[in-house]
CSV table of C-alpha atoms in Angstrom, one decimal:
chain,number,residue,atom,x,y,z
A,26,UNK,CA,116.6,63.8,74.3
A,27,UNK,CA,114.1,61.1,73.3
A,28,UNK,CA,110.5,62.0,72.5
A,29,UNK,CA,109.3,60.1,75.6
A,30,UNK,CA,111.6,62.3,77.8
A,31,UNK,CA,110.2,65.4,76.2
A,32,UNK,CA,106.6,64.4,76.9
A,33,UNK,CA,107.4,63.7,80.5
A,34,UNK,CA,109.2,67.0,80.9
A,35,UNK,CA,106.2,68.9,79.5
A,36,UNK,CA,103.8,66.8,81.7
A,37,UNK,CA,105.4,67.6,85.0
A,38,UNK,CA,104.9,71.4,84.8
A,39,UNK,CA,101.3,70.9,83.8
A,40,UNK,CA,100.7,68.5,86.7
A,41,UNK,CA,102.4,70.9,89.1
A,42,UNK,CA,100.3,73.7,87.7
A,43,UNK,CA,97.1,71.6,88.1
A,44,UNK,CA,98.0,70.8,91.7
A,45,UNK,CA,98.7,74.5,92.5
A,46,UNK,CA,95.4,75.5,91.0
A,47,UNK,CA,93.4,72.9,93.0
A,48,UNK,CA,95.2,74.1,96.1
A,49,UNK,CA,94.3,77.7,95.5
A,50,UNK,CA,90.8,76.8,94.8
A,51,UNK,CA,90.4,74.9,98.0
A,52,UNK,CA,91.9,77.8,100.0
A,53,UNK,CA,89.5,80.2,98.3
A,54,UNK,CA,86.5,78.0,99.0
A,55,UNK,CA,87.5,77.4,102.6
A,56,UNK,CA,88.1,81.0,103.2
A,57,UNK,CA,84.6,81.7,101.8
A,58,UNK,CA,83.3,80.2,105.1
A,59,UNK,CA,85.1,82.8,107.2
A,60,UNK,CA,84.0,85.6,104.7
A,61,UNK,CA,80.3,84.2,105.1
A,62,UNK,CA,80.5,84.4,108.8
A,63,UNK,CA,81.8,87.8,108.8
A,64,UNK,CA,79.0,88.7,106.2
A,65,UNK,CA,76.6,87.2,108.7
A,66,UNK,CA,77.8,89.6,111.5
A,67,UNK,CA,77.6,92.5,109.0
A,68,UNK,CA,74.0,91.6,108.1
A,69,UNK,CA,73.1,91.3,111.7
A,70,UNK,CA,74.4,94.8,112.4
A,71,UNK,CA,72.5,96.2,109.5
A,72,UNK,CA,69.3,94.6,110.6
A,73,UNK,CA,69.6,96.0,114.1
A,74,UNK,CA,70.5,99.4,112.8
A,75,UNK,CA,67.4,99.2,110.4
A,76,UNK,CA,65.2,98.2,113.4
A,77,UNK,CA,66.6,101.0,115.6
A,78,UNK,CA,65.9,103.5,112.8
A,79,UNK,CA,62.2,103.1,113.3
A,80,UNK,CA,62.5,104.9,116.5
A,81,UNK,CA,65.1,107.3,115.3
A,82,UNK,CA,68.1,105.9,117.2
A,83,UNK,CA,69.5,103.9,114.2
A,84,UNK,CA,69.7,106.9,112.1
A,85,UNK,CA,72.8,108.0,114.1
A,86,UNK,CA,74.4,104.6,113.3
A,87,UNK,CA,73.6,104.5,109.5
A,88,UNK,CA,77.0,105.7,108.5
A,89,UNK,CA,78.8,103.3,110.6
A,90,UNK,CA,76.7,100.4,109.3
A,91,UNK,CA,77.3,101.6,105.8
A,92,UNK,CA,81.0,101.8,106.4
A,93,UNK,CA,81.1,98.2,107.8
A,94,UNK,CA,79.3,97.0,104.7
A,95,UNK,CA,81.7,98.7,102.5
A,96,UNK,CA,84.7,97.2,104.4
A,97,UNK,CA,83.3,93.8,103.8
A,98,UNK,CA,82.8,94.4,100.1
A,99,UNK,CA,86.2,95.9,99.7
A,100,UNK,CA,87.8,92.8,101.3
A,101,UNK,CA,85.8,90.6,99.1
A,102,UNK,CA,86.8,92.6,95.9
A,103,UNK,CA,90.4,91.9,96.8
A,104,UNK,CA,89.8,88.3,97.4
A,105,UNK,CA,87.6,87.6,94.4
A,106,UNK,CA,89.9,89.7,92.2
A,107,UNK,CA,93.0,87.7,93.3
A,108,UNK,CA,91.0,84.4,92.4
A,109,UNK,CA,90.1,85.6,88.9
A,110,UNK,CA,93.5,87.2,88.2
A,111,UNK,CA,92.2,90.7,87.7
A,112,UNK,CA,91.3,93.7,89.6
A,113,UNK,CA,87.7,94.4,90.6
A,114,UNK,CA,86.9,98.1,90.8
A,115,UNK,CA,85.0,99.7,93.6
A,116,UNK,CA,81.7,101.6,92.8
A,117,UNK,CA,82.5,104.0,95.7
A,118,UNK,CA,83.9,107.4,94.5
A,119,UNK,CA,85.5,108.1,97.9
A,120,UNK,CA,86.1,106.7,101.3
A,121,UNK,CA,83.6,109.1,102.9
A,122,UNK,CA,81.1,107.8,105.4
A,123,UNK,CA,78.0,109.1,107.0
A,124,UNK,CA,74.2,109.1,106.9
A,125,UNK,CA,74.1,111.2,103.7
A,126,UNK,CA,76.5,109.0,101.9
A,127,UNK,CA,74.7,105.9,103.0
A,128,UNK,CA,71.4,107.4,101.7
A,129,UNK,CA,73.0,108.0,98.3
A,130,UNK,CA,74.3,104.5,98.1
A,131,UNK,CA,70.7,103.2,99.0
A,132,UNK,CA,69.3,105.5,96.3
A,133,UNK,CA,71.6,104.4,93.5
A,134,UNK,CA,71.4,100.7,94.2
A,135,UNK,CA,74.9,100.3,95.4
A,136,UNK,CA,73.8,99.1,99.0
A,137,UNK,CA,71.3,96.6,97.4
A,138,UNK,CA,74.0,95.0,95.3
A,139,UNK,CA,76.4,94.9,98.3
A,140,UNK,CA,73.7,93.3,100.4
A,141,UNK,CA,73.1,90.7,97.6
A,142,UNK,CA,76.7,89.9,97.7
A,143,UNK,CA,76.6,89.4,101.5
A,144,UNK,CA,73.6,87.1,101.2
A,145,UNK,CA,75.3,85.1,98.3
A,146,UNK,CA,78.4,84.6,100.6
A,147,UNK,CA,76.2,83.5,103.5
A,148,UNK,CA,73.9,81.1,101.5
A,149,UNK,CA,76.5,79.8,99.1
A,150,UNK,CA,80.0,80.6,100.5
A,151,UNK,CA,79.4,79.0,103.9
A,152,UNK,CA,78.0,75.7,102.6
A,153,UNK,CA,80.8,75.5,99.9
A,154,UNK,CA,83.4,76.2,102.5
A,155,UNK,CA,82.1,73.5,104.8
A,156,UNK,CA,81.9,71.0,102.0
A,157,UNK,CA,85.4,71.8,100.9
A,158,UNK,CA,86.7,71.2,104.4
A,159,UNK,CA,84.6,68.1,105.3
A,160,UNK,CA,84.6,66.2,101.9
A,161,UNK,CA,88.3,65.2,102.0
A,162,UNK,CA,88.1,64.2,105.6
A,163,UNK,CA,85.2,62.0,105.1
A,164,UNK,CA,86.6,60.6,101.9
A,165,UNK,CA,89.9,59.8,103.6
A,166,UNK,CA,88.1,58.0,106.5
A,167,UNK,CA,86.0,56.0,103.9
A,168,UNK,CA,89.2,55.2,102.0
A,169,UNK,CA,90.9,54.0,105.1
A,170,UNK,CA,88.1,51.6,106.2
A,171,UNK,CA,89.3,48.6,104.4
A,172,UNK,CA,92.4,48.7,106.6
A,173,UNK,CA,90.7,48.4,110.0
A,174,UNK,CA,87.0,47.2,109.6
A,175,UNK,CA,88.0,43.5,110.2
A,176,UNK,CA,89.7,44.5,113.5
A,177,UNK,CA,86.4,46.0,115.0
A,178,UNK,CA,84.9,43.9,118.0
A,179,UNK,CA,82.2,41.4,117.2
A,180,UNK,CA,78.7,43.1,117.1
A,181,UNK,CA,80.3,46.5,116.4
A,182,UNK,CA,80.8,46.6,112.6
A,183,UNK,CA,82.7,49.6,111.1
A,184,UNK,CA,80.2,52.3,110.2
A,185,UNK,CA,81.0,55.3,108.0
A,186,UNK,CA,78.6,55.7,105.0
A,187,UNK,CA,77.1,52.3,105.8
A,188,UNK,CA,77.8,49.4,107.9
A,189,UNK,CA,80.9,47.4,106.7
A,190,UNK,CA,80.3,43.7,107.3
A,191,UNK,CA,82.4,42.1,104.4
A,192,UNK,CA,85.4,42.7,102.2
A,193,UNK,CA,83.2,43.7,99.3
A,194,UNK,CA,81.5,46.4,101.4
A,195,UNK,CA,84.9,47.6,102.6
A,196,UNK,CA,86.1,47.7,99.0
A,197,UNK,CA,83.1,49.8,98.0
A,198,UNK,CA,83.8,52.2,100.9
A,199,UNK,CA,87.4,52.6,99.6
A,200,UNK,CA,86.2,53.2,96.1
A,201,UNK,CA,83.7,55.8,97.3
A,202,UNK,CA,86.4,57.6,99.3
A,203,UNK,CA,88.8,57.6,96.4
A,204,UNK,CA,85.9,59.0,94.1
A,205,UNK,CA,85.2,61.7,96.7
A,206,UNK,CA,88.9,62.9,96.9
A,207,UNK,CA,88.9,62.9,93.0
A,208,UNK,CA,85.7,64.9,92.9
A,209,UNK,CA,87.2,67.3,95.6
A,210,UNK,CA,90.5,67.9,93.6
A,211,UNK,CA,88.8,68.1,90.2
A,212,UNK,CA,85.6,70.2,91.0
A,213,UNK,CA,87.4,72.8,93.2
A,214,UNK,CA,88.8,75.0,90.3
A,215,UNK,CA,85.6,75.3,88.3
A,216,UNK,CA,83.4,75.8,91.5
A,217,UNK,CA,85.9,78.5,92.6
A,218,UNK,CA,85.7,80.1,89.1
A,219,UNK,CA,81.9,80.1,89.0
A,220,UNK,CA,81.5,81.4,92.6
A,221,UNK,CA,84.0,84.2,92.0
A,222,UNK,CA,82.3,85.2,88.8
A,223,UNK,CA,79.0,85.4,90.4
A,224,UNK,CA,80.4,87.7,93.2
A,225,UNK,CA,82.1,89.8,90.6
A,226,UNK,CA,78.8,90.5,88.9
A,227,UNK,CA,77.5,91.7,92.3
A,228,UNK,CA,80.6,93.6,93.5
A,229,UNK,CA,81.9,95.2,90.3
A,230,UNK,CA,80.6,98.7,89.5
A,231,UNK,CA,77.8,98.9,86.9
A,232,UNK,CA,78.0,100.9,83.7
A,233,UNK,CA,76.1,103.9,85.4
A,234,UNK,CA,78.4,103.7,88.4
A,235,UNK,CA,81.5,103.6,86.2
A,236,UNK,CA,80.3,106.8,84.5
A,237,UNK,CA,79.7,108.5,87.8
A,238,UNK,CA,83.1,107.4,89.0
A,239,UNK,CA,84.7,108.7,85.8
A,240,UNK,CA,83.0,112.1,86.3
A,241,UNK,CA,84.1,112.1,89.9
A,242,UNK,CA,87.7,111.4,88.9
A,243,UNK,CA,87.5,114.1,86.2
A,244,UNK,CA,86.3,116.6,88.8
A,245,UNK,CA,89.1,115.6,91.2
A,246,UNK,CA,91.6,115.9,88.4
A,247,UNK,CA,90.5,119.4,87.6
A,248,UNK,CA,90.5,120.3,91.2
A,249,UNK,CA,94.0,118.9,91.6
A,250,UNK,CA,95.2,120.8,88.5
A,251,UNK,CA,93.8,124.1,89.9
A,252,UNK,CA,95.5,123.5,93.2
A,253,UNK,CA,98.7,122.7,91.6
A,254,UNK,CA,98.5,125.7,89.4
A,255,UNK,CA,97.8,128.0,92.4
A,256,UNK,CA,100.7,126.4,94.3
A,257,UNK,CA,103.0,127.0,91.3
A,258,UNK,CA,102.0,130.7,91.1
A,259,UNK,CA,102.6,131.1,94.8
A,260,UNK,CA,106.0,129.6,94.5
A,261,UNK,CA,106.9,131.8,91.7
A,262,UNK,CA,105.6,134.8,93.5
A,263,UNK,CA,107.7,133.9,96.6
A,264,UNK,CA,110.8,133.4,94.5
A,265,UNK,CA,110.4,136.8,92.8
A,266,UNK,CA,109.7,138.5,96.1
A,267,UNK,CA,112.3,136.9,98.3
A,268,UNK,CA,115.2,136.7,95.8
A,269,UNK,CA,114.9,138.6,92.5
A,270,UNK,CA,113.2,141.6,94.0
A,271,UNK,CA,115.6,142.0,96.8
A,272,UNK,CA,118.5,142.0,94.3
A,273,UNK,CA,116.7,144.6,92.1
A,274,UNK,CA,116.2,146.8,95.2
A,275,UNK,CA,119.8,146.6,96.0
A,276,UNK,CA,120.7,147.7,92.4
A,277,UNK,CA,118.3,150.7,92.9
A,278,UNK,CA,119.9,151.6,96.1
A,279,UNK,CA,123.5,151.5,94.8
A,280,UNK,CA,122.5,153.5,91.7
A,281,UNK,CA,120.8,156.0,94.0
A,282,UNK,CA,124.0,156.3,96.1
A,283,UNK,CA,126.1,156.9,92.9
A,284,UNK,CA,123.7,159.6,91.8
A,285,UNK,CA,123.8,161.4,95.1
A,286,UNK,CA,127.7,161.2,95.1
A,287,UNK,CA,127.8,162.6,91.5
A,288,UNK,CA,125.5,165.5,92.5
A,289,UNK,CA,127.5,166.3,95.7
A,290,UNK,CA,130.9,165.5,94.3
A,291,UNK,CA,131.8,163.4,97.3
A,292,UNK,CA,132.2,159.6,97.7
A,293,UNK,CA,133.6,156.9,95.4
A,294,UNK,CA,131.0,156.7,92.5
A,295,UNK,CA,133.0,153.8,90.9
A,296,UNK,CA,132.6,151.7,94.0
A,297,UNK,CA,128.9,152.3,94.1
A,298,UNK,CA,128.3,151.5,90.5
A,299,UNK,CA,130.4,148.3,90.9
A,300,UNK,CA,128.2,147.1,93.6
A,301,UNK,CA,125.2,148.0,91.6
A,302,UNK,CA,126.6,145.9,88.8
A,303,UNK,CA,127.2,142.9,91.0
A,304,UNK,CA,123.7,143.2,92.4
A,305,UNK,CA,122.4,143.3,88.9
A,306,UNK,CA,124.3,140.2,88.0
A,307,UNK,CA,122.9,138.4,91.0
A,308,UNK,CA,119.4,139.6,90.1
A,309,UNK,CA,119.8,138.1,86.5
A,310,UNK,CA,121.0,134.9,87.9
A,311,UNK,CA,118.0,134.6,90.2
A,312,UNK,CA,115.7,135.4,87.3
A,313,UNK,CA,117.3,132.8,85.2
A,314,UNK,CA,116.9,130.2,88.0
A,315,UNK,CA,113.2,131.1,88.4
A,316,UNK,CA,112.7,130.8,84.7
A,317,UNK,CA,114.3,127.4,84.6
A,318,UNK,CA,111.9,126.4,87.4
A,319,UNK,CA,108.8,127.5,85.4
A,320,UNK,CA,109.9,125.5,82.4
A,321,UNK,CA,113.5,124.4,81.9
A,322,UNK,CA,115.0,125.5,78.5
A,323,UNK,CA,116.7,122.1,77.9
A,324,UNK,CA,113.1,120.5,78.3
A,325,UNK,CA,111.7,123.0,75.7
A,326,UNK,CA,114.6,122.7,73.3
A,327,UNK,CA,115.8,119.1,73.5
A,328,UNK,CA,112.9,117.1,75.0
A,329,UNK,CA,112.3,114.8,78.0
A,330,UNK,CA,115.1,112.4,77.7
A,331,UNK,CA,118.0,114.9,77.5
A,332,UNK,CA,116.4,116.9,80.3
A,333,UNK,CA,116.2,113.8,82.5
A,334,UNK,CA,119.8,112.9,81.6
A,335,UNK,CA,121.0,116.4,82.8
A,336,UNK,CA,119.2,115.8,86.1
A,337,UNK,CA,121.0,112.5,86.4
A,338,UNK,CA,124.3,114.1,85.6
A,339,UNK,CA,123.9,116.8,88.3
A,340,UNK,CA,123.2,114.0,91.0
A,341,UNK,CA,125.9,113.7,93.7
A,342,UNK,CA,125.6,110.0,93.7
A,343,UNK,CA,126.0,107.7,90.5
A,344,UNK,CA,122.6,107.9,88.7
A,345,UNK,CA,121.8,105.9,85.6
A,346,UNK,CA,119.1,106.8,83.1
A,347,UNK,CA,117.7,103.9,81.0
A,348,UNK,CA,115.2,104.6,78.2
A,349,UNK,CA,113.0,101.9,76.4
A,350,UNK,CA,111.0,102.6,73.2
A,351,UNK,CA,110.9,106.4,73.3
A,352,UNK,CA,107.9,108.1,71.7
A,353,UNK,CA,106.7,111.7,71.5
A,354,UNK,CA,104.9,113.1,74.5
A,355,UNK,CA,102.9,116.3,75.0
A,356,UNK,CA,104.6,119.3,76.7
A,357,UNK,CA,102.4,119.0,79.6
A,358,UNK,CA,103.4,115.3,80.2
A,359,UNK,CA,107.1,116.2,79.7
A,360,UNK,CA,106.9,118.9,82.3
A,361,UNK,CA,105.0,116.8,84.9
A,362,UNK,CA,107.5,113.9,84.6
A,363,UNK,CA,110.4,116.3,84.7
A,364,UNK,CA,109.6,118.1,87.8
A,365,UNK,CA,108.4,114.9,89.5
A,366,UNK,CA,111.6,113.1,88.8
A,367,UNK,CA,113.5,116.2,89.9
A,368,UNK,CA,111.6,116.2,93.2
A,369,UNK,CA,112.1,112.3,93.5
A,370,UNK,CA,115.9,112.9,93.0
A,371,UNK,CA,115.9,115.6,95.6
A,372,UNK,CA,114.4,113.2,98.1
A,373,UNK,CA,117.1,110.6,97.3
A,374,UNK,CA,119.8,113.2,97.8
A,375,UNK,CA,118.4,114.5,101.0
A,376,UNK,CA,116.8,111.6,102.8
A,377,UNK,CA,117.8,108.2,101.6
A,378,UNK,CA,121.5,107.8,102.1
A,379,UNK,CA,121.7,106.0,98.9
A,380,UNK,CA,124.9,105.1,97.0
A,381,UNK,CA,123.3,104.7,93.6
A,382,UNK,CA,120.1,105.6,91.9
A,383,UNK,CA,118.3,104.4,88.7
A,384,UNK,CA,115.8,106.2,86.4
A,385,UNK,CA,113.9,103.9,84.0
A,386,UNK,CA,111.8,105.5,81.4
A,387,UNK,CA,109.6,103.4,79.1
A,388,UNK,CA,106.7,103.9,76.7
A,389,UNK,CA,104.0,101.2,76.2
A,390,UNK,CA,100.9,100.9,74.2
A,391,UNK,CA,97.8,99.3,75.7
A,392,UNK,CA,94.5,99.1,73.8
A,393,UNK,CA,95.7,101.8,71.4
A,394,UNK,CA,96.6,104.2,74.3
A,395,UNK,CA,100.4,105.1,74.6
A,396,UNK,CA,101.5,105.5,78.2
A,397,UNK,CA,104.8,106.6,79.6
A,398,UNK,CA,106.1,105.1,82.8
A,399,UNK,CA,109.0,106.5,84.8
A,400,UNK,CA,110.5,104.8,87.9
A,401,UNK,CA,113.0,106.2,90.1
A,402,UNK,CA,114.8,103.6,92.4
A,403,UNK,CA,117.5,104.0,95.0
A,404,UNK,CA,119.3,101.6,97.3
A,405,UNK,CA,118.8,103.8,100.4
A,406,UNK,CA,117.3,102.9,103.8
A,407,UNK,CA,113.8,103.2,102.7
A,408,UNK,CA,110.8,104.3,104.8
A,409,UNK,CA,109.6,107.1,102.6
A,410,UNK,CA,106.0,108.1,103.3
A,411,UNK,CA,103.7,110.7,102.0
A,412,UNK,CA,102.9,111.9,105.4
A,413,UNK,CA,106.5,112.8,106.3
A,414,UNK,CA,106.5,115.7,103.9
A,415,UNK,CA,109.2,114.3,101.5
A,416,UNK,CA,107.6,115.8,98.4
A,417,UNK,CA,105.6,112.7,97.6
A,418,UNK,CA,102.3,114.6,98.0
A,419,UNK,CA,103.5,117.2,95.4
A,420,UNK,CA,104.4,114.3,92.9
A,421,UNK,CA,101.0,112.7,93.4
A,422,UNK,CA,99.2,116.0,92.7
A,423,UNK,CA,101.3,116.7,89.6
A,424,UNK,CA,100.8,113.3,88.1
A,425,UNK,CA,97.2,112.7,89.1
A,426,UNK,CA,96.2,116.1,87.6
A,427,UNK,CA,97.0,114.7,84.2
A,428,UNK,CA,95.2,111.4,84.8
A,429,UNK,CA,98.3,109.5,85.9
A,430,UNK,CA,99.1,107.2,88.8
A,431,UNK,CA,101.9,107.2,91.4
A,432,UNK,CA,103.0,104.0,93.3
A,433,UNK,CA,105.6,104.2,96.0
A,434,UNK,CA,107.3,101.1,97.5
A,435,UNK,CA,109.7,101.9,100.3
A,436,UNK,CA,110.0,99.2,102.9
A,437,UNK,CA,112.3,99.8,105.9
A,438,UNK,CA,115.7,99.1,104.8
A,439,UNK,CA,115.1,99.9,101.2
A,440,UNK,CA,115.2,100.0,98.4
A,441,UNK,CA,112.8,102.9,97.5
A,442,UNK,CA,110.9,102.9,94.2
A,443,UNK,CA,108.7,105.6,92.9
A,444,UNK,CA,106.7,104.7,89.8
A,445,UNK,CA,104.9,107.3,87.8
A,446,UNK,CA,102.7,106.5,84.9
A,447,UNK,CA,100.9,109.0,82.6
A,448,UNK,CA,98.8,108.7,79.4
A,449,UNK,CA,100.7,110.4,76.5
A,450,UNK,CA,97.5,112.0,75.3
A,451,UNK,CA,97.3,114.3,78.4
């Protein structure tokens, strides 16, 4: 390939990327008009509620107005984050609403910054969007004037930016239209970037808000850990009561029968002792099952990867385990992932009608922090939801208690993917 061909090949992707960036910028700026109009409605509602609060009626609507303001801000965070290519966090610790929550947001300055973002969108976003839509239309019309100005009736000169009465003026109109289109295409990306960054300053949480959010998340994690621990204790108690204890009661009954038969010299003592031995064997099996449920021996002795491999081998459908860049993890992380994967595989076996399953385990390092990610994917019919009681709530509680995250993708028709990510320092 010649050097000229190579330059042309490299140039085309850059040109396509530039055109796509300009198109996305135009779409963002044009959508700012709709966002600004929505913000104008939100502002009007807030003003009305504030006016009604003077007579006390508005106090009942404070929570609803605060929720509407939050909804607008959350939509803008998503839109602006998509424009900047990064996620913009929310300063709200929870989705709660109400007058008390609204007052707290006013006190800590959150509502003031949200209102500033609304005003910015109204004052800046609406004009920018209008210019983004009208500028190319006006420029195209000015560019097209040289093609028809001469056909206008006498006494009615073509009139766009100025009256066109000669070819020189028509040519000037065309050049102005061309310059307008060029400015529209070239200026859109930097204007979008500047507008999005300004909104990010208003919508992103401040340092104090981030600290409060972190404290709130830690409190939620501790509460989730306590709830999970209590649930595990109740499960163990239930297993001991319903299974192992019944077997031990049966052992005691059969031994008591054998003792009475020995004292009276009647009955078949050997049969009673054999039944006692069988019941004792069942009790030991139940105890081993419960102990494995508390912390599986293979997990303690061999580690997370062999334990997950054993789970995969026990599946009724073909299940593959893939491991990338393994690294040491704490016992708490191993246990959380093991039981979460076990629950996910149980869901696959019971509910998915899948023909194959895949477990992908990988360790990655981000900013000096090692994280382990486990993804369980099946080719079943999909439709898994947390509200359907398929164990996803338990998986979320277990993972989030250690500071991890769970993402479930299960569209109707499948496939279903459960992604669990945990910091290895947990």
